[in-house]
Coordinates of C-alpha atoms and ligand atoms in Angstrom, one line a residue:
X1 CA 161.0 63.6 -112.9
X2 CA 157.5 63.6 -110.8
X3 CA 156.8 66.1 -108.5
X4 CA 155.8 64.8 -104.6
X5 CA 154.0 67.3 -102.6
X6 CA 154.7 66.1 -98.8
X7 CA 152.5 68.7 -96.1
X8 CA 153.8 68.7 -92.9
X9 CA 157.7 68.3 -94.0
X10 CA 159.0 70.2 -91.4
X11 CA 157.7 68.1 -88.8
X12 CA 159.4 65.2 -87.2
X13 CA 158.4 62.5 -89.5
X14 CA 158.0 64.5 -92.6
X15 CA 161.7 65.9 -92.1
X16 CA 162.5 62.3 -92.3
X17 CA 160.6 61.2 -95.1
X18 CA 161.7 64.2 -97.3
X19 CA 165.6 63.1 -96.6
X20 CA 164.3 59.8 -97.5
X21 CA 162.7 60.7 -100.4
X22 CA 166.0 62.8 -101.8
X23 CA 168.3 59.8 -100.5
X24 CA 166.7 56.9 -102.1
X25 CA 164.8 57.9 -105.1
X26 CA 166.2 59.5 -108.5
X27 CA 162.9 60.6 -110.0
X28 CA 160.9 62.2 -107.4
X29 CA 161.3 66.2 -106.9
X30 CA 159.8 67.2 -103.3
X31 CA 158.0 70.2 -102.2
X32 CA 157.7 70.7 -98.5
X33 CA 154.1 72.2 -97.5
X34 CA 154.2 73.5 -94.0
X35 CA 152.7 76.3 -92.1
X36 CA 155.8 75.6 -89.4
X37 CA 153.9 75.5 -86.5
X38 CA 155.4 74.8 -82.8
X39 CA 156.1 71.0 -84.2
X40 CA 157.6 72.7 -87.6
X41 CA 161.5 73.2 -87.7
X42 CA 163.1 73.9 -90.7
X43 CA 166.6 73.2 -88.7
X44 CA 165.6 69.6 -89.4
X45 CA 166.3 69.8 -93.0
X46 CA 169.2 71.9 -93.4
X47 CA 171.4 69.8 -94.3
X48 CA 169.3 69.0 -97.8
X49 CA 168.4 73.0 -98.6
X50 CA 170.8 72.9 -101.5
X51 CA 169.0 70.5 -103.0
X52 CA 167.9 71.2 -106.6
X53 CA 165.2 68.5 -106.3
X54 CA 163.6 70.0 -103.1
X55 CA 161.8 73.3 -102.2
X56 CA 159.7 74.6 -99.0
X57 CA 156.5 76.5 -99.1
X58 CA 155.1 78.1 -95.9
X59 CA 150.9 77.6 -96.2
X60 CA 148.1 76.2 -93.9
X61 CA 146.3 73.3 -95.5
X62 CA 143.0 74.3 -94.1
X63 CA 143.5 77.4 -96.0
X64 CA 141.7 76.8 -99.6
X65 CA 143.3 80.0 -101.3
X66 CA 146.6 79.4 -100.3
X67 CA 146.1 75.6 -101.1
X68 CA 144.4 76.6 -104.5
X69 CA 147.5 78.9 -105.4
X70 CA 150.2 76.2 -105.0
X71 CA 148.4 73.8 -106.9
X72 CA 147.8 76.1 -109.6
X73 CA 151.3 76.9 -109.5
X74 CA 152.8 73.4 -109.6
X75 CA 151.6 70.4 -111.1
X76 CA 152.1 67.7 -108.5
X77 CA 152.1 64.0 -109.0
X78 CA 151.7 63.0 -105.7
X79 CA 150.7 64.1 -102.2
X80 CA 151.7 62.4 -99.7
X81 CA 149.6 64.2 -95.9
X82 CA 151.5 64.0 -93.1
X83 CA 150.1 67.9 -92.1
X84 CA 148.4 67.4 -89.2
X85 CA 148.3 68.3 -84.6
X86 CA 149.6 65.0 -83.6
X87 CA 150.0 65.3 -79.4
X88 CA 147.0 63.2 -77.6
X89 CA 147.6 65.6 -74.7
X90 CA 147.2 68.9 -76.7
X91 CA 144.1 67.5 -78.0
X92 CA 142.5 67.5 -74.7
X93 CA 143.2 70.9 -73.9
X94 CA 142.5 72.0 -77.1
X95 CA 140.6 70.2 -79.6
X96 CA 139.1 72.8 -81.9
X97 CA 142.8 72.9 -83.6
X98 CA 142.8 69.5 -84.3
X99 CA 139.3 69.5 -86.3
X100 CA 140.3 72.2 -88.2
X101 CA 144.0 71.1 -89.2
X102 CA 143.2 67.2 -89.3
X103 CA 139.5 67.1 -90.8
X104 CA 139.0 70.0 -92.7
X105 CA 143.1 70.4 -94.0
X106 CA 142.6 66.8 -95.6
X107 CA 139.5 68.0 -97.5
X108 CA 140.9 71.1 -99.0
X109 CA 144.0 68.9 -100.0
X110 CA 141.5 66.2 -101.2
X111 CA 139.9 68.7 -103.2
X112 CA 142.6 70.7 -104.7
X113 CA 144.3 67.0 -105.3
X114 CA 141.8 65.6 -107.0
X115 CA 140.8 69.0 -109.0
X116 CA 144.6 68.9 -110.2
X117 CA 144.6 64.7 -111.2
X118 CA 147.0 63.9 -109.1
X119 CA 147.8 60.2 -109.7
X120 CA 148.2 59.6 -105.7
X121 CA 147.3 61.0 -102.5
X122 CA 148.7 59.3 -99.5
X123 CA 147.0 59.7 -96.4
X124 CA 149.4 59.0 -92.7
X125 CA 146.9 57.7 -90.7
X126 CA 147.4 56.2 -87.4
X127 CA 146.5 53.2 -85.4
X128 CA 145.1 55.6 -82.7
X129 CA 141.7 55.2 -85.1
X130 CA 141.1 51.5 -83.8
X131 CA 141.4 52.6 -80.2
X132 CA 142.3 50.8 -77.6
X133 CA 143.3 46.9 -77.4
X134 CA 142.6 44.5 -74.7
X135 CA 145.5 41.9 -73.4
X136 CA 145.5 39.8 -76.6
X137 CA 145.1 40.3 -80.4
X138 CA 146.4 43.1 -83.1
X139 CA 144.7 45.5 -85.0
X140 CA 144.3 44.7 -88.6
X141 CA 143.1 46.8 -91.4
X142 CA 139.2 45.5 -90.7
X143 CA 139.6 46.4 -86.9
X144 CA 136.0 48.6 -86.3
X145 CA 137.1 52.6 -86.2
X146 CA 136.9 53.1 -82.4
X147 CA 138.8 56.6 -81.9
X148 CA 138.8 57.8 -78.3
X149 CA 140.7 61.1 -77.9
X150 CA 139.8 64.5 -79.9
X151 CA 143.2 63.7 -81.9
X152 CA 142.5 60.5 -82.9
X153 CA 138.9 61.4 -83.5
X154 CA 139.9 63.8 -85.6
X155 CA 142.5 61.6 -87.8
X156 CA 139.6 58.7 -88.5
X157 CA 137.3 61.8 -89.8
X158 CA 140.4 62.5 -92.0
X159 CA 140.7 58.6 -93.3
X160 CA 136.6 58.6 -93.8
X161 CA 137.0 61.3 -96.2
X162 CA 139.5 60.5 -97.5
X163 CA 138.2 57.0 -98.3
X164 CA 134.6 58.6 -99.5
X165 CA 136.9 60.5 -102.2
X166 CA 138.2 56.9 -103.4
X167 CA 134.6 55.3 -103.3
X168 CA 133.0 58.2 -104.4
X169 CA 135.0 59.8 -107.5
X170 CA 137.1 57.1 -107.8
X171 CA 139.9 59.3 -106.6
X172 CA 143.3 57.4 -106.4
X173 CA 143.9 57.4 -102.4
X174 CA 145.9 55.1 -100.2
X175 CA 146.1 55.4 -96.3
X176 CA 148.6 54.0 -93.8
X177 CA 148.0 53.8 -90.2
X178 CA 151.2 53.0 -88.3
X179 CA 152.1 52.5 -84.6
X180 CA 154.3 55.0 -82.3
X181 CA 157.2 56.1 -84.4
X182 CA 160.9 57.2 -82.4
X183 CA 163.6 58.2 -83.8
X184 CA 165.7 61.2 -84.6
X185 CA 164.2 65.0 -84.9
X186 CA 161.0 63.8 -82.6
X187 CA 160.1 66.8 -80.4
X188 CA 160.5 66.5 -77.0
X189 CA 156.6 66.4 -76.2
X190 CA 156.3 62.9 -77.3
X191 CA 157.4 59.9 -74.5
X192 CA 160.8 59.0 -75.9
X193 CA 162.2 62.4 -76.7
X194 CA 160.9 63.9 -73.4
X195 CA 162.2 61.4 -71.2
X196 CA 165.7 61.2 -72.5
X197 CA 165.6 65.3 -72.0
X198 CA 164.7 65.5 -68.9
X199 CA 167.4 62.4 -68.2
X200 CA 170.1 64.4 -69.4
X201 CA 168.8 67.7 -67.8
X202 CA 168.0 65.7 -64.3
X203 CA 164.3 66.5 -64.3
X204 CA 162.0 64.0 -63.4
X205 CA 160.7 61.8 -65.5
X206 CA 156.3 62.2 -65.5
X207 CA 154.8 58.8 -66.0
X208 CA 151.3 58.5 -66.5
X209 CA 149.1 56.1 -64.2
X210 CA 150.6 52.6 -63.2
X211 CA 153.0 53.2 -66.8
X212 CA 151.6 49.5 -67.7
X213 CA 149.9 51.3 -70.9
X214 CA 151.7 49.0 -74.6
X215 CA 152.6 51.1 -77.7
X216 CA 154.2 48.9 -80.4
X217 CA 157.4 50.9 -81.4
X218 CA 158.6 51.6 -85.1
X219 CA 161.7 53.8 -86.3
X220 CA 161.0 56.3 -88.3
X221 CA 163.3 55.4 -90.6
X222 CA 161.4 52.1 -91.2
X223 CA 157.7 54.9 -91.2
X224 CA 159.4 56.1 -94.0
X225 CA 160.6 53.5 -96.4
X226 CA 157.0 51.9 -95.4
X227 CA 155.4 55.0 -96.7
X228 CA 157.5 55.0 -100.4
X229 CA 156.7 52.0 -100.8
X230 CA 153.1 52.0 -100.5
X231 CA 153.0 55.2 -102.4
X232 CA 154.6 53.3 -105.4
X233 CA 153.3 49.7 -104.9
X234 CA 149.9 49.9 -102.8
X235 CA 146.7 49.6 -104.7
X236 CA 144.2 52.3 -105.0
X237 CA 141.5 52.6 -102.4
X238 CA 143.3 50.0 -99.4
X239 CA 144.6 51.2 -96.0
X240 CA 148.1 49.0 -95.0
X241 CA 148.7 48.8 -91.2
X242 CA 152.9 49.9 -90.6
X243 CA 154.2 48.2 -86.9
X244 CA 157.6 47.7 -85.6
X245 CA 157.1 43.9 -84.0
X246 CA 158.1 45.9 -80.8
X247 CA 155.6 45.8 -78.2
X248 CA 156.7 47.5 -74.9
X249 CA 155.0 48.7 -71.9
X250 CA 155.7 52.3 -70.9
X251 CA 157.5 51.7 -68.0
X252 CA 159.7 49.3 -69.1
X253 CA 161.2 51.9 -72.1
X254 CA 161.5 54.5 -69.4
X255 CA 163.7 51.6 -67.3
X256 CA 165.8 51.4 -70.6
X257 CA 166.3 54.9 -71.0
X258 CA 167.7 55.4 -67.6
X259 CA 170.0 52.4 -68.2
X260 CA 171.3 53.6 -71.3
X261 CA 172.1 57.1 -69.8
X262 CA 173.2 55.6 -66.2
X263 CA 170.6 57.4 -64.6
X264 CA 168.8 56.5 -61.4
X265 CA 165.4 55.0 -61.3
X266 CA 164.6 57.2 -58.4
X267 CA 164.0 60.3 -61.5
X268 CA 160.7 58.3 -62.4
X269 CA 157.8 60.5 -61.2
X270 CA 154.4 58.7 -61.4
X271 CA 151.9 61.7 -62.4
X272 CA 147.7 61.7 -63.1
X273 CA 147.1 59.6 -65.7
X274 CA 145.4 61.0 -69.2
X275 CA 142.3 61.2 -69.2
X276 CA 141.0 58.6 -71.0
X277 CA 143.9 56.8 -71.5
X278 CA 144.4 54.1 -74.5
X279 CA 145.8 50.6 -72.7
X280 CA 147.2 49.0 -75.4
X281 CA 147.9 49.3 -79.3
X282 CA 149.3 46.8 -81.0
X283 CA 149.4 46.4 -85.3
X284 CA 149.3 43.5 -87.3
X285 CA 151.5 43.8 -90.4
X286 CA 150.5 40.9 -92.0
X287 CA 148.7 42.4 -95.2
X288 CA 151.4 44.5 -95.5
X289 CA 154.3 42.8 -95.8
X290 CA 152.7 39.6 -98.1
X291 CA 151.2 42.6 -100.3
X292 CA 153.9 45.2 -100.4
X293 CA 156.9 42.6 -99.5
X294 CA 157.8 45.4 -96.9
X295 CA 159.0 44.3 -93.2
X296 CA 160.4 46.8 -90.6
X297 CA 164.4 46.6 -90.4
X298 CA 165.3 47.7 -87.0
X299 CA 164.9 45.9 -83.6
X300 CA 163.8 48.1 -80.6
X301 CA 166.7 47.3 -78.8
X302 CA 168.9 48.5 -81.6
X303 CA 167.2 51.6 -82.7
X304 CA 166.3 53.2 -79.2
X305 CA 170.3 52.4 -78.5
X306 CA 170.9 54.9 -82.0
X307 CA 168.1 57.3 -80.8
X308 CA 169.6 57.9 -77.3
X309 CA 173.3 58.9 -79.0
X310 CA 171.3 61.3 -81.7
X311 CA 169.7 63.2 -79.0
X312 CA 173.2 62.6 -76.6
X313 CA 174.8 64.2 -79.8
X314 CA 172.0 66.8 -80.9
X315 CA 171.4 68.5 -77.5
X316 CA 171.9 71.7 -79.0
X317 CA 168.6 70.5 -81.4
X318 CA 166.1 69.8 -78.5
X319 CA 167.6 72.4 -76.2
X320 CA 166.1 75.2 -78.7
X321 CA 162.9 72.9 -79.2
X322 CA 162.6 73.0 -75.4
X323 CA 163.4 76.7 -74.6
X324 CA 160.6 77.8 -77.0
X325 CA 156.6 77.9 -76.9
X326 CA 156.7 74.4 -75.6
X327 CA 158.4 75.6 -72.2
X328 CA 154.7 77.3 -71.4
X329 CA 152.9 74.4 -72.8
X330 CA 155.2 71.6 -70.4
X331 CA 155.0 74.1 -67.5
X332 CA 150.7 73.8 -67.8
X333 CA 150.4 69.9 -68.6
X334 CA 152.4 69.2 -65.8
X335 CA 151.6 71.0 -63.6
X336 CA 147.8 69.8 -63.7
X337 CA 148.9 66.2 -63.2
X338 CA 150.7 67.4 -60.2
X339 CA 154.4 67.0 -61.3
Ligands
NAD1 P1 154.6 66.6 -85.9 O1 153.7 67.2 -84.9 O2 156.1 66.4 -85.5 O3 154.6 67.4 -87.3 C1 153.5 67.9 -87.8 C2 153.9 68.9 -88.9 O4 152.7 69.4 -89.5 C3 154.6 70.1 -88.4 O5 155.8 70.4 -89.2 C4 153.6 71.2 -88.4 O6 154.2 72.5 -88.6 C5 152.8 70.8 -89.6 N1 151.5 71.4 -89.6 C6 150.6 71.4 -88.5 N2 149.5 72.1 -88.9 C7 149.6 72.5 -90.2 C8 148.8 73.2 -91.1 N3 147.6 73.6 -90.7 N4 149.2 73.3 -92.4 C9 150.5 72.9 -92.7 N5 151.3 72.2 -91.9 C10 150.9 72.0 -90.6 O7 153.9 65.2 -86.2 P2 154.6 63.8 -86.6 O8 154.8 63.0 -85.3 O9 155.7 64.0 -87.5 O10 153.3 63.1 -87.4 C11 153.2 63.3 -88.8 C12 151.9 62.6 -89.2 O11 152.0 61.2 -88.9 C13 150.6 63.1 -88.5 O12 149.6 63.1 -89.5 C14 150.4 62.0 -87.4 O13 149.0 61.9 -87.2 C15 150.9 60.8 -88.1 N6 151.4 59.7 -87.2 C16 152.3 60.0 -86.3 C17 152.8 59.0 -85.4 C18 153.9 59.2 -84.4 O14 154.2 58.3 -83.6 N7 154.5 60.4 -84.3 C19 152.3 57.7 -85.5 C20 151.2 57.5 -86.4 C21 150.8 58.5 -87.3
DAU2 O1 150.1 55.3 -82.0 C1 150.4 56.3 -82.9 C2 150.4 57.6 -82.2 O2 151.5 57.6 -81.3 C3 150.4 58.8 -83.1 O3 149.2 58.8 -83.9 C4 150.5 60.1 -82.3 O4 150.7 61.2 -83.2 C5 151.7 60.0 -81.5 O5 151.8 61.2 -80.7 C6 151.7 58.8 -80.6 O6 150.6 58.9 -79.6 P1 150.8 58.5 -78.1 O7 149.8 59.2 -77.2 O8 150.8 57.0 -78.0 O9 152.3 59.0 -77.8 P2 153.0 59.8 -76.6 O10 154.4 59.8 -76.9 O11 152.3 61.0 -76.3 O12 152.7 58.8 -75.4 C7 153.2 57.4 -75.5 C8 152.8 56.7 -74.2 O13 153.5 57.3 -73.1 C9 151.3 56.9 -73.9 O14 150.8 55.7 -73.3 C10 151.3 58.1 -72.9 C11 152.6 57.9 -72.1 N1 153.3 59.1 -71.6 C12 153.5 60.1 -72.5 C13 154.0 61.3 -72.1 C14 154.2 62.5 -73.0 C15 153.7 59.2 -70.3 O15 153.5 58.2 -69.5 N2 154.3 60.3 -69.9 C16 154.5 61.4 -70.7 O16 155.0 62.5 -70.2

């Protein structure tokens, strides 16, 4: 058995992975690091508590002591650093958060990994580090590193790092940088999630600018068997780009929501746009899939139909989400784009 050290498990695509992990491997024990901030629910992963293979621990990665004691404690084979302050919006009101987790918790994991041998740290990354995309063409893995908001600034300092371990000490390190992910357990902050709330609950639905901006939409479920199998197949030192073939303008998912619920259009509510606003993203997952024979196995179509029901199912889930911190945060956002 080989131990996997996943940080940030109790997040919405962590959770996932770590049910992943205990659902389709034999030989991989997990332990969840997460401080369980407003984004960290430990209700995503009751159902696999009993688990002998899996255990939690509460720490901050950006603290070293706490980092230090859990790597002295366990020998890990693996880390795989999903830890991080993923909302673009949050990182405009408040970036200093976002250096700290994002930058400096990938170096104290970096260090304490490669102090303790592990034979692999995976690095999420995002495409958010190429920046923004014109009309035509898809970021590869050689796309220049253009980040343009404090969040994704902060994730390319993460990757540089990360890579100067590899080049540097010859640590083993892979990264991944994948397109917007959907799926179940997303909290309700993120476009897909906080549209089919507010849906259900009759609130409006805050669109940013002309809603023209593309994202290029994977399941999380396919984020996570993408992961696995760069963690076991990728090579030392490469970055592989993770998409969903599912380019989609803003608006038009919105539309689809409303469909799916029977909801009128009239709910849309065109708000300020973000400041500084990406247009378009878009991945190419050529290198991928010819060097780790992995391709992404849900259409949009199919997997926004699956997400709707989970959250049409799990009200219960996103109500609590919603009734928590992030009420003050949504009433603030909003309120400044004049929603
Ligand atoms: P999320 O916000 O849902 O979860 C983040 C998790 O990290 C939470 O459980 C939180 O408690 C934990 N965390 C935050 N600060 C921490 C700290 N200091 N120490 C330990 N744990 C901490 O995020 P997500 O959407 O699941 O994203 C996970 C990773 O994937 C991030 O690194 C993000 O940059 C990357 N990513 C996300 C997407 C997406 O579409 N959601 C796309 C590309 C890349
Ligand atoms: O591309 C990968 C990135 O995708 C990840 O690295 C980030 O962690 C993740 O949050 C996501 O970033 P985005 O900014 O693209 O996702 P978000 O869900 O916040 O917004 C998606 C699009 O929808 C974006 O163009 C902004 C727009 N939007 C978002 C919200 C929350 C709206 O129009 N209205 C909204 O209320």
């Amino acid at each position: 058995m080989k131990t996997l050290l996943v940080t940030g498990g109790a997040g919405f695509i962590g959770s996932n992975f770590v049910r992943h992990v205990l659902e389709t491997t034999e030989d991989l024990a997990v332990v969840n690091l997460d401080l369980l901030t407003y984004a960290g629910n430990l209700e995503n992963l009751t159902d696999v508590e009993g688990d002998a293979r899996y255990t939690f621990r509460k720490a901050d990665v950006a603290d070293p002591v706490a980092i230090a004691a859990i790597f002295e404690e366990t020998k890990f084979d693996y880390v795989v650093n999903f830890a991080a302050e993923s909302h673009v919006d949050r990182s405009i009101l408040d970036p200093g958060i976002f250096v700290r987790t994002n930058v400096m918790g990938t170096q104290v994991l970096l260090d304490r990994a490669k102090a303790a041998g592990v034979e692999r740290f995976l690095q999420v990354s995002t495409d958010e580090v190429y920046g923004s995309l014109g009309p035509e063409g898809a970021f590869t893995e050689s796309s220049p590193i253009q980040p343009n908001s404090p969040y994704s600034a902060s994730k390319a300092g993460a990757d540089h790092l990360v890579h100067a371990f590899g080049h540097t000490f010859g640590f083993p390190v892979v990264v991944t940088r994948c397109s917007n992910n959907y799926g179940p357990y997303q909290f309700p902050e993120k476009l897909i999630p906080l549209m089919i709330s507010n849906a259900l609950e009759g609130k409006s639905l805050p669109v940013y600018g002309d809603g023209k901006q593309i994202r290029d939409w994977l399941h999380v479920r396919d984020h996570c068997s993408a992961i696995l199998t760069a963690l076991r197949k990728g090579k030392d030192g490469e970055v592989y780009n993770i998409g969903g073939n599912a380019e989609m303008e803003n608006i038009r998912v919105v539309e689809l929501i409303l469909e799916a619920l029977d909801k009128p259009k009239s709910l849309i509510e065109y708000v300020t746009d973000r400041p500084g606003h990406d247009r378009r993203y878009a991945i190419d997952p050529t290198k991928t899939r010819e060097e780790l024979g992995w391709s992404p196995s849900y259409t949009f179509e199919g997997g926004i139909e699956e997400t709707i029901r989970w959250y049409l199912e799990h009200r219960d889930w996103w109500e609590r989400v919603k009734a928590g911190e992030y009420r003050n945060y949504y009433e603030r956002m909003y309120a400044d784009r004049g929603a």
